[in-house]
């Protein structure tokens, strides 16, 4: 299996057009392609800086000429969950015509879209990229060849991966920012490039406060790592 991550700019995609004009971002949580109708149905999470921008972005999305249906399923302040149906884009058709398929979620922001697509054969991937280059702007972010044992391992341990993702979600903003800064500045290196004192200065808090945030974040993540280890299939 050839797995390719693309940073794609399509000229006929409602989501890309909307993010180019408004400060909103889309992430697909589910998709289904209707082969007969040549339509893509998705359930998307939409985020914006504030509720007003979200309203404007959703209005623009619904009015797009390639948008067949857009239904608001749920909304909480500056985020929404929507179900959409769009016409097949030219890039989608090129990928499908060459035997390609979706292998991961979409993420769309600032006029471009991250795609994860797969191919069973390398020559099909090469042909697709060549054809996409004629009418689209894209960058290949990553290209990997996955062996059968690797693919089996990925499928079997998807639950463990989600456990780690849930652990990240359990972190508060302060805990996440503290852990990220501690890692980037070398607090966990040996010898350390950062100290509790320097981290405290970065955040404008006391050393006991930054130590407390670190311990809480570490505890949450370690608990999830242990849970994930229990779920990993040998």
Coordinates of N, CA and C in Angstrom, one line a residue:
X1 N 0.8 -1.2 0.0 CA 0.0 0.0 0.0 C 0.9 1.2 0.0
X2 N 0.6 2.2 -0.9 CA 1.3 3.5 -0.9 C 0.4 4.5 -0.3
X3 N 0.8 5.1 0.8 CA 0.0 6.1 1.5 C 0.7 7.5 1.2
X4 N -0.2 8.5 0.8 CA 0.4 9.8 0.4 C -0.4 10.9 1.2
X5 N 0.3 11.8 1.8 CA -0.4 12.9 2.4 C -0.2 14.1 1.5
X6 N -1.2 14.8 1.1 CA -1.2 15.9 0.1 C -1.7 17.2 0.8
X7 N -1.0 18.3 0.5 CA -1.5 19.6 0.8 C -2.1 20.1 -0.5
X8 N -3.4 20.1 -0.6 CA -4.1 20.3 -1.8 C -4.9 21.6 -1.9
X9 N -4.8 22.3 -3.0 CA -5.7 23.4 -3.3 C -6.6 23.1 -4.5
X10 N -7.9 22.9 -4.3 CA -8.8 22.6 -5.4 C -9.6 23.9 -5.7
X11 N -9.9 24.0 -7.0 CA -10.6 25.2 -7.4 C -12.1 25.0 -7.5
X12 N -12.6 23.8 -7.1 CA -14.0 23.6 -7.2 C -14.6 23.0 -5.9
X13 N -13.8 23.2 -4.8 CA -14.2 22.6 -3.5 C -14.9 23.7 -2.6
X14 N -16.1 23.5 -2.2 CA -16.8 24.5 -1.4 C -16.0 24.8 -0.1
X15 N -15.4 23.7 0.5 CA -14.8 23.9 1.8 C -13.5 24.8 1.7
X16 N -12.7 24.5 0.6 CA -11.5 25.3 0.4 C -11.9 26.7 0.1
X17 N -12.9 27.0 -0.7 CA -13.3 28.3 -1.1 C -13.7 29.1 0.2
X18 N -14.5 28.4 1.1 CA -15.0 29.0 2.3 C -13.8 29.4 3.2
X19 N -12.8 28.5 3.4 CA -11.7 28.8 4.3 C -10.8 29.9 3.7
X20 N -10.8 30.0 2.3 CA -10.0 31.1 1.7 C -10.6 32.5 2.0
X21 N -12.0 32.5 2.1 CA -12.6 33.8 2.3 C -13.0 34.1 3.8
X22 N -13.0 33.1 4.6 CA -13.4 33.3 6.0 C -12.4 32.5 7.0
X23 N -12.3 33.0 8.2 CA -11.3 32.3 9.1 C -12.0 31.2 9.8
X24 N -12.4 30.2 9.1 CA -13.0 28.9 9.6 C -12.1 27.8 9.2
X25 N -12.2 26.7 9.9 CA -11.5 25.4 9.6 C -12.5 24.3 9.6
X26 N -12.3 23.3 8.7 CA -13.1 22.1 8.7 C -12.3 20.9 8.9
X27 N -12.9 19.9 9.6 CA -12.2 18.6 9.8 C -13.3 17.5 9.6
X28 N -13.0 16.6 8.7 CA -14.0 15.5 8.4 C -13.9 14.4 9.5
X29 N -15.0 14.0 10.0 CA -15.0 12.9 11.0 C -15.7 11.7 10.4
X30 N -16.4 11.8 9.2 CA -17.0 10.7 8.5 C -17.2 11.1 7.1
X31 N -17.1 10.2 6.2 CA -17.4 10.5 4.8 C -17.9 9.2 4.1
X32 N -18.7 9.4 3.0 CA -19.2 8.3 2.3 C -19.4 8.8 0.8
X33 N -18.9 8.0 -0.1 CA -19.0 8.4 -1.5 C -20.1 7.6 -2.2
X34 N -21.0 8.3 -2.9 CA -22.1 7.7 -3.6 C -21.6 7.6 -5.1
X35 N -21.3 6.4 -5.5 CA -20.7 6.1 -6.8 C -21.7 6.5 -7.9
X36 N -22.9 6.2 -7.7 CA -23.9 6.5 -8.8 C -24.2 7.9 -8.9
X37 N -24.4 8.7 -7.8 CA -24.6 10.1 -7.9 C -23.4 10.9 -8.0
X38 N -22.2 10.3 -7.8 CA -20.9 11.0 -7.8 C -20.9 12.2 -6.8
X39 N -21.4 11.9 -5.6 CA -21.5 12.8 -4.5 C -20.7 12.3 -3.3
X40 N -20.2 13.3 -2.6 CA -19.5 12.9 -1.3 C -20.3 13.5 -0.1
X41 N -20.7 12.6 0.7 CA -21.4 13.0 2.0 C -20.4 13.0 3.1
X42 N -20.3 14.1 3.9 CA -19.4 14.1 5.0 C -20.1 14.7 6.2
X43 N -19.5 14.3 7.3 CA -19.9 14.9 8.6 C -18.6 15.7 9.1
X44 N -18.8 17.0 9.2 CA -17.6 17.8 9.4 C -17.7 18.6 10.8
X45 N -16.6 18.8 11.4 CA -16.5 19.7 12.5 C -16.0 21.1 12.0
X46 N -16.7 22.1 12.3 CA -16.3 23.5 11.8 C -15.9 24.3 13.0
X47 N -14.8 25.0 12.9 CA -14.4 25.9 14.0 C -14.0 27.2 13.5
X48 N -14.3 28.3 14.3 CA -13.9 29.6 14.0 C -13.5 30.4 15.3
X49 N -12.9 31.6 15.1 CA -12.5 32.3 16.2 C -13.6 32.8 17.1
X50 N -14.7 33.1 16.5 CA -15.9 33.5 17.3 C -17.2 33.1 16.6
X51 N -18.3 33.3 17.3 CA -19.6 32.8 16.8 C -20.0 33.6 15.5
X52 N -19.6 34.9 15.4 CA -20.0 35.6 14.2 C -19.3 35.2 13.0
X53 N -18.0 34.8 13.1 CA -17.3 34.3 12.0 C -17.8 33.0 11.5
X54 N -18.2 32.2 12.5 CA -18.7 30.9 12.2 C -20.0 31.0 11.4
X55 N -20.9 31.9 11.8 CA -22.2 32.2 11.1 C -21.9 32.6 9.6
X56 N -21.0 33.5 9.5 CA -20.6 34.0 8.1 C -20.1 32.8 7.3
X57 N -19.2 32.0 7.9 CA -18.6 30.9 7.1 C -19.6 29.9 6.7
X58 N -20.5 29.5 7.6 CA -21.6 28.6 7.3 C -22.5 29.1 6.2
X59 N -22.8 30.4 6.3 CA -23.7 30.9 5.2 C -23.0 30.9 3.9
X60 N -21.7 31.2 3.8 CA -21.0 31.1 2.6 C -20.9 29.7 2.1
X61 N -20.7 28.7 3.0 CA -20.6 27.3 2.6 C -21.9 26.9 1.9
X62 N -23.0 27.2 2.6 CA -24.3 26.8 2.1 C -24.7 27.4 0.7
X63 N -24.2 28.6 0.5 CA -24.5 29.2 -0.8 C -23.6 28.8 -1.9
X64 N -22.5 28.0 -1.7 CA -21.6 27.7 -2.7 C -22.3 26.8 -3.8
X65 N -21.9 27.1 -5.1 CA -22.6 26.4 -6.2 C -22.4 24.9 -6.2
X66 N -21.3 24.4 -5.6 CA -21.0 23.0 -5.6 C -21.5 22.3 -4.3
X67 N -22.2 23.0 -3.5 CA -22.8 22.4 -2.3 C -24.2 22.0 -2.5
X68 N -24.5 20.7 -2.5 CA -25.8 20.2 -2.7 C -26.7 20.2 -1.5
X69 N -26.1 20.0 -0.3 CA -26.9 20.0 0.9 C -26.0 20.3 2.1
X70 N -26.4 21.0 3.1 CA -25.7 21.4 4.3 C -26.6 21.5 5.4
X71 N -26.5 20.6 6.4 CA -27.4 20.5 7.5 C -26.6 20.7 8.8
X72 N -27.1 21.6 9.7 CA -26.4 21.9 11.0 C -27.0 20.8 11.9
X73 N -26.1 20.0 12.5 CA -26.5 18.9 13.4 C -26.4 19.4 14.8
X74 N -25.3 20.2 15.1 CA -25.1 20.6 16.5 C -24.2 21.8 16.5
X75 N -24.4 22.7 17.5 CA -23.6 23.9 17.6 C -23.3 24.2 19.0
X76 N -22.0 24.6 19.3 CA -21.7 25.0 20.6 C -20.7 26.2 20.4
X77 N -21.3 27.4 20.6 CA -20.5 28.7 20.5 C -19.8 28.8 19.2
X78 N -18.5 28.7 19.1 CA -17.8 28.9 17.9 C -17.4 27.6 17.1
X79 N -18.1 26.5 17.4 CA -17.9 25.2 16.8 C -19.2 24.6 16.4
X80 N -19.2 23.9 15.3 CA -20.4 23.2 14.8 C -20.1 21.9 14.2
X81 N -21.2 21.0 14.2 CA -21.1 19.7 13.6 C -22.1 19.8 12.5
X82 N -21.7 19.5 11.2 CA -22.6 19.6 10.1 C -22.5 18.3 9.2
X83 N -23.6 18.1 8.5 CA -23.6 17.0 7.5 C -23.7 17.7 6.1
X84 N -22.8 17.4 5.2 CA -22.8 18.0 3.9 C -22.8 17.0 2.8
X85 N -23.3 17.4 1.6 CA -23.2 16.6 0.4 C -22.7 17.5 -0.7
X86 N -21.6 17.2 -1.3 CA -21.1 18.0 -2.4 C -20.9 17.2 -3.7
X87 N -20.8 17.9 -4.8 CA -20.5 17.3 -6.0 C -19.1 16.8 -6.0
X88 N -18.8 15.7 -6.7 CA -17.5 15.2 -6.8 C -16.6 16.3 -7.5
X89 N -15.4 16.6 -6.8 CA -14.5 17.5 -7.4 C -13.6 16.8 -8.4
X90 N -13.0 17.7 -9.2 CA -12.1 17.1 -10.3 C -11.0 16.3 -9.7
X91 N -10.4 16.7 -8.6 CA -9.3 16.0 -8.0 C -9.8 14.7 -7.4
X92 N -11.0 14.7 -6.8 CA -11.5 13.4 -6.3 C -11.7 12.4 -7.4
X93 N -12.2 12.9 -8.5 CA -12.5 12.0 -9.7 C -11.1 11.4 -10.2
X94 N -10.1 12.3 -10.3 CA -8.8 11.8 -10.7 C -8.3 10.7 -9.8
X95 N -8.4 10.9 -8.5 CA -7.9 9.9 -7.6 C -8.7 8.6 -7.7
X96 N -10.0 8.7 -7.8 CA -10.8 7.5 -7.9 C -10.6 6.8 -9.2
X97 N -10.5 7.5 -10.3 CA -10.3 6.9 -11.6 C -9.0 6.1 -11.7
X98 N -8.1 6.4 -10.8 CA -6.8 5.7 -10.8 C -6.7 4.7 -9.7
X99 N -7.8 4.3 -9.1 CA -7.8 3.3 -8.1 C -7.4 3.8 -6.7
X100 N -7.4 5.1 -6.5 CA -7.1 5.6 -5.2 C -8.3 5.6 -4.2
X101 N -7.9 5.8 -2.9 CA -9.0 5.8 -1.9 C -8.5 6.6 -0.7
X102 N -9.5 7.0 0.1 CA -9.2 7.8 1.3 C -8.7 7.0 2.4
X103 N -7.6 7.4 3.1 CA -7.0 6.6 4.2 C -7.0 7.3 5.5
X104 N -7.4 8.6 5.5 CA -7.4 9.4 6.7 C -8.3 10.6 6.6
X105 N -8.5 11.3 7.7 CA -9.4 12.4 7.7 C -8.9 13.6 6.9
X106 N -9.9 14.4 6.5 CA -9.5 15.7 5.8 C -9.3 16.8 6.9
X107 N -8.5 17.7 6.6 CA -8.4 19.0 7.4 C -8.3 20.1 6.4
X108 N -9.1 21.1 6.5 CA -9.2 22.2 5.6 C -9.1 23.5 6.3
X109 N -8.1 24.4 5.9 CA -7.9 25.7 6.6 C -7.1 26.6 5.7
X110 N -7.5 27.9 5.7 CA -6.7 28.9 5.0 C -6.5 28.6 3.5
X111 N -7.6 28.0 2.9 CA -7.5 27.8 1.4 C -6.8 26.6 0.9
X112 N -6.5 25.7 1.8 CA -5.9 24.4 1.4 C -6.4 23.3 2.2
X113 N -6.1 22.1 1.7 CA -6.7 20.9 2.4 C -5.7 19.8 2.5
X114 N -5.6 19.2 3.7 CA -4.7 18.0 3.9 C -5.5 16.8 3.6
X115 N -5.0 16.0 2.6 CA -5.6 14.7 2.2 C -4.7 13.6 2.5
X116 N -5.3 12.5 2.9 CA -4.5 11.2 3.1 C -5.1 10.2 2.1
X117 N -4.4 9.8 1.1 CA -5.0 8.9 0.1 C -4.0 7.7 -0.1
X118 N -4.6 6.6 -0.5 CA -3.8 5.4 -0.6 C -4.0 4.8 -2.0
X119 N -3.0 4.0 -2.4 CA -3.0 3.3 -3.7 C -2.4 1.9 -3.5
X120 N -2.9 0.9 -4.2 CA -2.4 -0.4 -4.1 C -1.1 -0.6 -4.8
X121 N -0.9 0.2 -5.8 CA 0.4 0.1 -6.6 C 1.0 1.4 -6.8
X122 N 2.4 1.4 -6.8 CA 3.1 2.7 -6.9 C 2.9 3.4 -8.2
X123 N 2.7 2.6 -9.3 CA 2.5 3.3 -10.6 C 1.2 4.0 -10.7
X124 N 0.2 3.5 -10.0 CA -1.1 4.2 -9.9 C -1.0 5.5 -9.2
X125 N -0.2 5.5 -8.1 CA 0.1 6.7 -7.4 C 0.8 7.8 -8.2
X126 N 1.8 7.3 -9.0 CA 2.6 8.2 -9.8 C 1.7 8.8 -10.9
X127 N 0.9 8.0 -11.5 CA 0.0 8.5 -12.6 C -1.0 9.5 -12.0
X128 N -1.5 9.3 -10.8 CA -2.5 10.2 -10.2 C -1.8 11.5 -10.0
X129 N -0.6 11.5 -9.4 CA 0.1 12.8 -9.1 C 0.4 13.6 -10.4
X130 N 0.7 12.9 -11.4 CA 1.0 13.5 -12.7 C -0.3 14.2 -13.2
X131 N -1.4 13.5 -13.2 CA -2.7 14.1 -13.7 C -3.2 15.2 -12.8
X132 N -3.0 15.1 -11.5 CA -3.4 16.1 -10.6 C -2.6 17.4 -10.8
X133 N -1.4 17.3 -11.3 CA -0.5 18.4 -11.5 C -1.0 19.3 -12.6
X134 N -1.9 18.8 -13.5 CA -2.4 19.6 -14.6 C -3.3 20.7 -14.2
X135 N -4.2 20.4 -13.2 CA -5.3 21.3 -12.9 C -5.4 21.7 -11.4
X136 N -4.4 21.3 -10.6 CA -4.5 21.6 -9.2 C -3.1 22.0 -8.7
X137 N -3.1 22.7 -7.6 CA -1.9 23.0 -6.9 C -1.8 22.1 -5.7
X138 N -0.7 21.4 -5.5 CA -0.5 20.5 -4.4 C 0.9 20.3 -4.1
X139 N 1.2 19.9 -2.8 CA 2.5 19.5 -2.4 C 2.4 18.1 -1.7
X140 N 3.3 17.2 -2.0 CA 3.3 15.9 -1.3 C 4.0 16.1 0.0
X141 N 3.2 16.0 1.1 CA 3.8 16.2 2.4 C 4.6 15.0 2.8
X142 N 4.0 13.8 2.5 CA 4.7 12.6 2.9 C 4.2 11.5 2.0
X143 N 5.1 10.6 1.7 CA 4.8 9.4 0.9 C 5.5 8.2 1.5
X144 N 4.7 7.2 1.9 CA 5.2 6.0 2.6 C 4.6 4.7 1.9
X145 N 5.4 3.7 2.0 CA 5.0 2.3 1.6 C 4.8 1.5 2.8
X146 N 3.5 1.0 2.9 CA 3.2 0.2 4.1 C 3.1 -1.2 3.8
X147 N 3.9 -2.1 4.5 CA 3.9 -3.5 4.3 C 2.6 -4.1 4.9
X148 N 2.3 -5.3 4.6 CA 1.2 -6.0 5.1 C 1.3 -6.2 6.7
X149 N 2.4 -6.6 7.2 CA 2.5 -6.6 8.7 C 2.3 -5.2 9.4
X150 N 2.8 -4.2 8.7 CA 2.6 -2.8 9.3 C 1.1 -2.5 9.2
X151 N 0.4 -2.8 8.1 CA -1.0 -2.5 8.0 C -1.8 -3.3 9.0
X152 N -1.4 -4.5 9.2 CA -2.1 -5.3 10.2 C -2.0 -4.8 11.6
X153 N -0.7 -4.3 11.9 CA -0.4 -3.8 13.2 C -1.2 -2.5 13.4
X154 N -1.3 -1.7 12.4 CA -2.1 -0.4 12.5 C -3.6 -0.7 12.8
X155 N -4.2 -1.6 12.1 CA -5.6 -1.9 12.3 C -5.8 -2.5 13.6
X156 N -5.0 -3.4 14.1 CA -5.2 -4.1 15.3 C -5.0 -3.2 16.5
X157 N -4.2 -2.1 16.4 CA -3.9 -1.3 17.5 C -4.5 0.1 17.4
X158 N -5.6 0.2 16.6 CA -6.3 1.5 16.4 C -6.9 2.0 17.7
X159 N -7.4 1.0 18.5 CA -8.0 1.3 19.8 C -6.9 1.9 20.8
X160 N -5.7 1.4 20.8 CA -4.7 2.0 21.6 C -4.3 3.4 21.2
X161 N -4.3 3.6 19.9 CA -4.0 5.0 19.4 C -5.1 6.0 19.9
X162 N -6.4 5.6 19.8 CA -7.4 6.4 20.3 C -7.4 6.7 21.8
X163 N -6.9 5.7 22.5 CA -6.7 5.9 23.9 C -5.7 7.1 24.2
X164 N -4.6 7.1 23.4 CA -3.6 8.2 23.5 C -4.2 9.5 23.1
X165 N -5.0 9.5 22.1 CA -5.7 10.7 21.6 C -6.6 11.3 22.7
X166 N -7.3 10.4 23.3 CA -8.2 10.8 24.4 C -7.5 11.4 25.6
X167 N -6.3 10.8 25.8 CA -5.4 11.4 26.9 C -5.0 12.8 26.6
X168 N -4.7 13.1 25.3 CA -4.4 14.5 24.9 C -5.6 15.4 25.1
X169 N -6.7 14.9 24.8 CA -7.9 15.7 25.0 C -8.3 16.0 26.5
X170 N -7.8 15.1 27.3 CA -8.1 15.3 28.8 C -7.3 16.4 29.4
X171 N -6.2 16.8 28.7 CA -5.3 17.9 29.2 C -6.0 19.2 29.2
X172 N -5.9 20.0 30.2 CA -6.4 21.4 30.1 C -5.4 22.2 29.2
X173 N -5.9 23.4 28.8 CA -5.0 24.2 28.0 C -3.7 24.5 28.6
X174 N -3.8 24.8 29.9 CA -2.5 25.1 30.7 C -1.6 23.9 30.8
X175 N -2.2 22.8 31.1 CA -1.3 21.6 31.2 C -0.7 21.2 29.8
X176 N -1.4 21.4 28.7 CA -0.9 21.1 27.4 C 0.2 22.1 27.1
X177 N 0.0 23.4 27.3 CA 1.0 24.4 27.0 C 2.2 24.2 27.8
X178 N 2.1 23.8 29.1 CA 3.2 23.6 30.0 C 4.0 22.4 29.5
X179 N 3.4 21.3 29.1 CA 4.1 20.1 28.7 C 4.8 20.4 27.3
X180 N 4.1 21.1 26.4 CA 4.7 21.4 25.1 C 6.0 22.3 25.3
X181 N 5.9 23.3 26.2 CA 7.0 24.2 26.4 C 8.2 23.5 27.1
X182 N 7.8 22.6 28.1 CA 8.9 21.9 28.8 C 9.6 21.0 27.8
X183 N 8.9 20.3 26.9 CA 9.6 19.5 25.9 C 10.5 20.3 24.9
X184 N 9.9 21.4 24.4 CA 10.6 22.2 23.4 C 11.8 22.9 24.0
X185 N 11.8 23.2 25.3 CA 12.9 23.9 25.9 C 13.9 23.0 26.6
X186 N 13.6 21.7 26.5 CA 14.6 20.7 27.0 C 14.5 20.4 28.5
X187 N 13.4 20.6 29.1 CA 13.2 20.3 30.5 C 13.4 18.8 30.8
X188 N 13.0 17.9 29.9 CA 13.1 16.5 30.1 C 14.4 15.9 29.6
X189 N 15.3 16.7 29.1 CA 16.6 16.3 28.6 C 17.5 16.0 29.8
X190 N 18.6 15.2 29.5 CA 19.6 15.0 30.6 C 21.0 15.3 30.0
X191 N 21.6 16.3 30.5 CA 21.2 17.3 31.5 C 20.1 18.2 31.0
X192 N 19.4 18.8 31.9 CA 18.3 19.7 31.5 C 18.7 21.0 30.9
X193 N 18.0 21.4 29.8 CA 18.3 22.7 29.2 C 17.4 23.8 29.8
X194 N 16.3 23.3 30.5 CA 15.4 24.2 31.2 C 15.2 23.8 32.6
X195 N 14.7 24.7 33.4 CA 14.5 24.4 34.8 C 13.1 24.8 35.2
X196 N 12.6 24.4 36.4 CA 11.3 24.9 36.8 C 11.3 26.4 36.9
X197 N 12.4 27.0 37.3 CA 12.5 28.4 37.4 C 12.3 29.1 36.0
X198 N 13.0 28.6 35.0 CA 12.9 29.2 33.6 C 11.5 29.0 33.1
X199 N 10.9 27.8 33.3 CA 9.5 27.6 32.9 C 8.5 28.5 33.6
X200 N 8.8 28.7 34.9 CA 7.9 29.6 35.6 C 8.0 31.0 35.1
X201 N 9.2 31.5 34.7 CA 9.3 32.8 34.1 C 8.6 32.9 32.7
X202 N 8.7 31.8 31.9 CA 8.0 31.8 30.7 C 6.5 32.0 30.8
X203 N 5.9 31.4 31.9 CA 4.4 31.5 32.1 C 4.0 32.6 33.0
X204 N 5.0 33.2 33.7 CA 4.7 34.3 34.6 C 4.0 33.8 35.9
X205 N 4.4 32.6 36.3 CA 3.8 32.0 37.5 C 4.9 31.5 38.5
X206 N 4.6 31.0 39.6 CA 5.6 30.6 40.6 C 6.1 29.2 40.2
X207 N 7.2 28.8 40.7 CA 7.8 27.4 40.5 C 6.8 26.3 41.0
X208 N 6.2 26.5 42.2 CA 5.2 25.5 42.6 C 4.1 25.3 41.6
X209 N 3.6 26.5 41.1 CA 2.5 26.4 40.1 C 2.8 25.7 38.9
X210 N 4.0 26.0 38.3 CA 4.4 25.3 37.0 C 4.7 23.8 37.3
X211 N 5.2 23.5 38.5 CA 5.5 22.1 38.8 C 4.2 21.4 39.0
X212 N 3.2 22.0 39.5 CA 1.8 21.4 39.7 C 1.2 21.1 38.3
X213 N 1.3 22.0 37.4 CA 0.8 21.8 36.1 C 1.5 20.7 35.3
X214 N 2.8 20.6 35.5 CA 3.6 19.6 34.9 C 3.2 18.2 35.4
X215 N 3.1 18.1 36.7 CA 2.7 16.8 37.4 C 1.3 16.3 36.9
X216 N 0.4 17.3 36.9 CA -1.0 16.9 36.5 C -1.0 16.4 35.0
X217 N -0.3 17.1 34.1 CA -0.2 16.7 32.7 C 0.5 15.4 32.6
X218 N 1.6 15.2 33.3 CA 2.3 14.0 33.2 C 1.5 12.8 33.7
X219 N 0.8 13.0 34.8 CA 0.0 11.9 35.3 C -1.1 11.5 34.4
X220 N -1.8 12.4 33.8 CA -2.9 12.1 32.8 C -2.3 11.3 31.6
X221 N -1.2 11.8 31.1 CA -0.6 11.1 29.9 C -0.1 9.8 30.2
X222 N 0.6 9.6 31.4 CA 1.2 8.3 31.7 C 0.0 7.3 32.0
X223 N -1.1 7.7 32.6 CA -2.2 6.8 32.8 C -2.7 6.3 31.5
X224 N -2.8 7.2 30.5 CA -3.3 6.8 29.2 C -2.3 5.9 28.4
X225 N -1.0 6.2 28.6 CA 0.0 5.3 28.0 C -0.1 3.9 28.5
X226 N -0.3 3.8 29.8 CA -0.4 2.5 30.5 C -1.6 1.8 29.9
X227 N -2.7 2.5 29.8 CA -4.0 1.9 29.3 C -3.7 1.4 27.8
X228 N -3.0 2.3 27.0 CA -2.8 1.9 25.6 C -1.9 0.7 25.6
X229 N -0.9 0.6 26.5 CA 0.0 -0.6 26.5 C -0.8 -1.9 26.7
X230 N -1.8 -1.8 27.6 CA -2.7 -2.9 27.8 C -3.5 -3.4 26.6
X231 N -3.8 -2.4 25.7 CA -4.6 -2.6 24.6 C -3.8 -3.1 23.4
X232 N -2.5 -2.9 23.4 CA -1.7 -3.2 22.2 C -1.6 -4.8 22.1
X233 N -1.9 -5.2 20.9 CA -1.9 -6.7 20.6 C -0.5 -7.0 20.1
X234 N 0.1 -8.0 20.7 CA 1.5 -8.5 20.3 C 1.4 -9.2 19.0

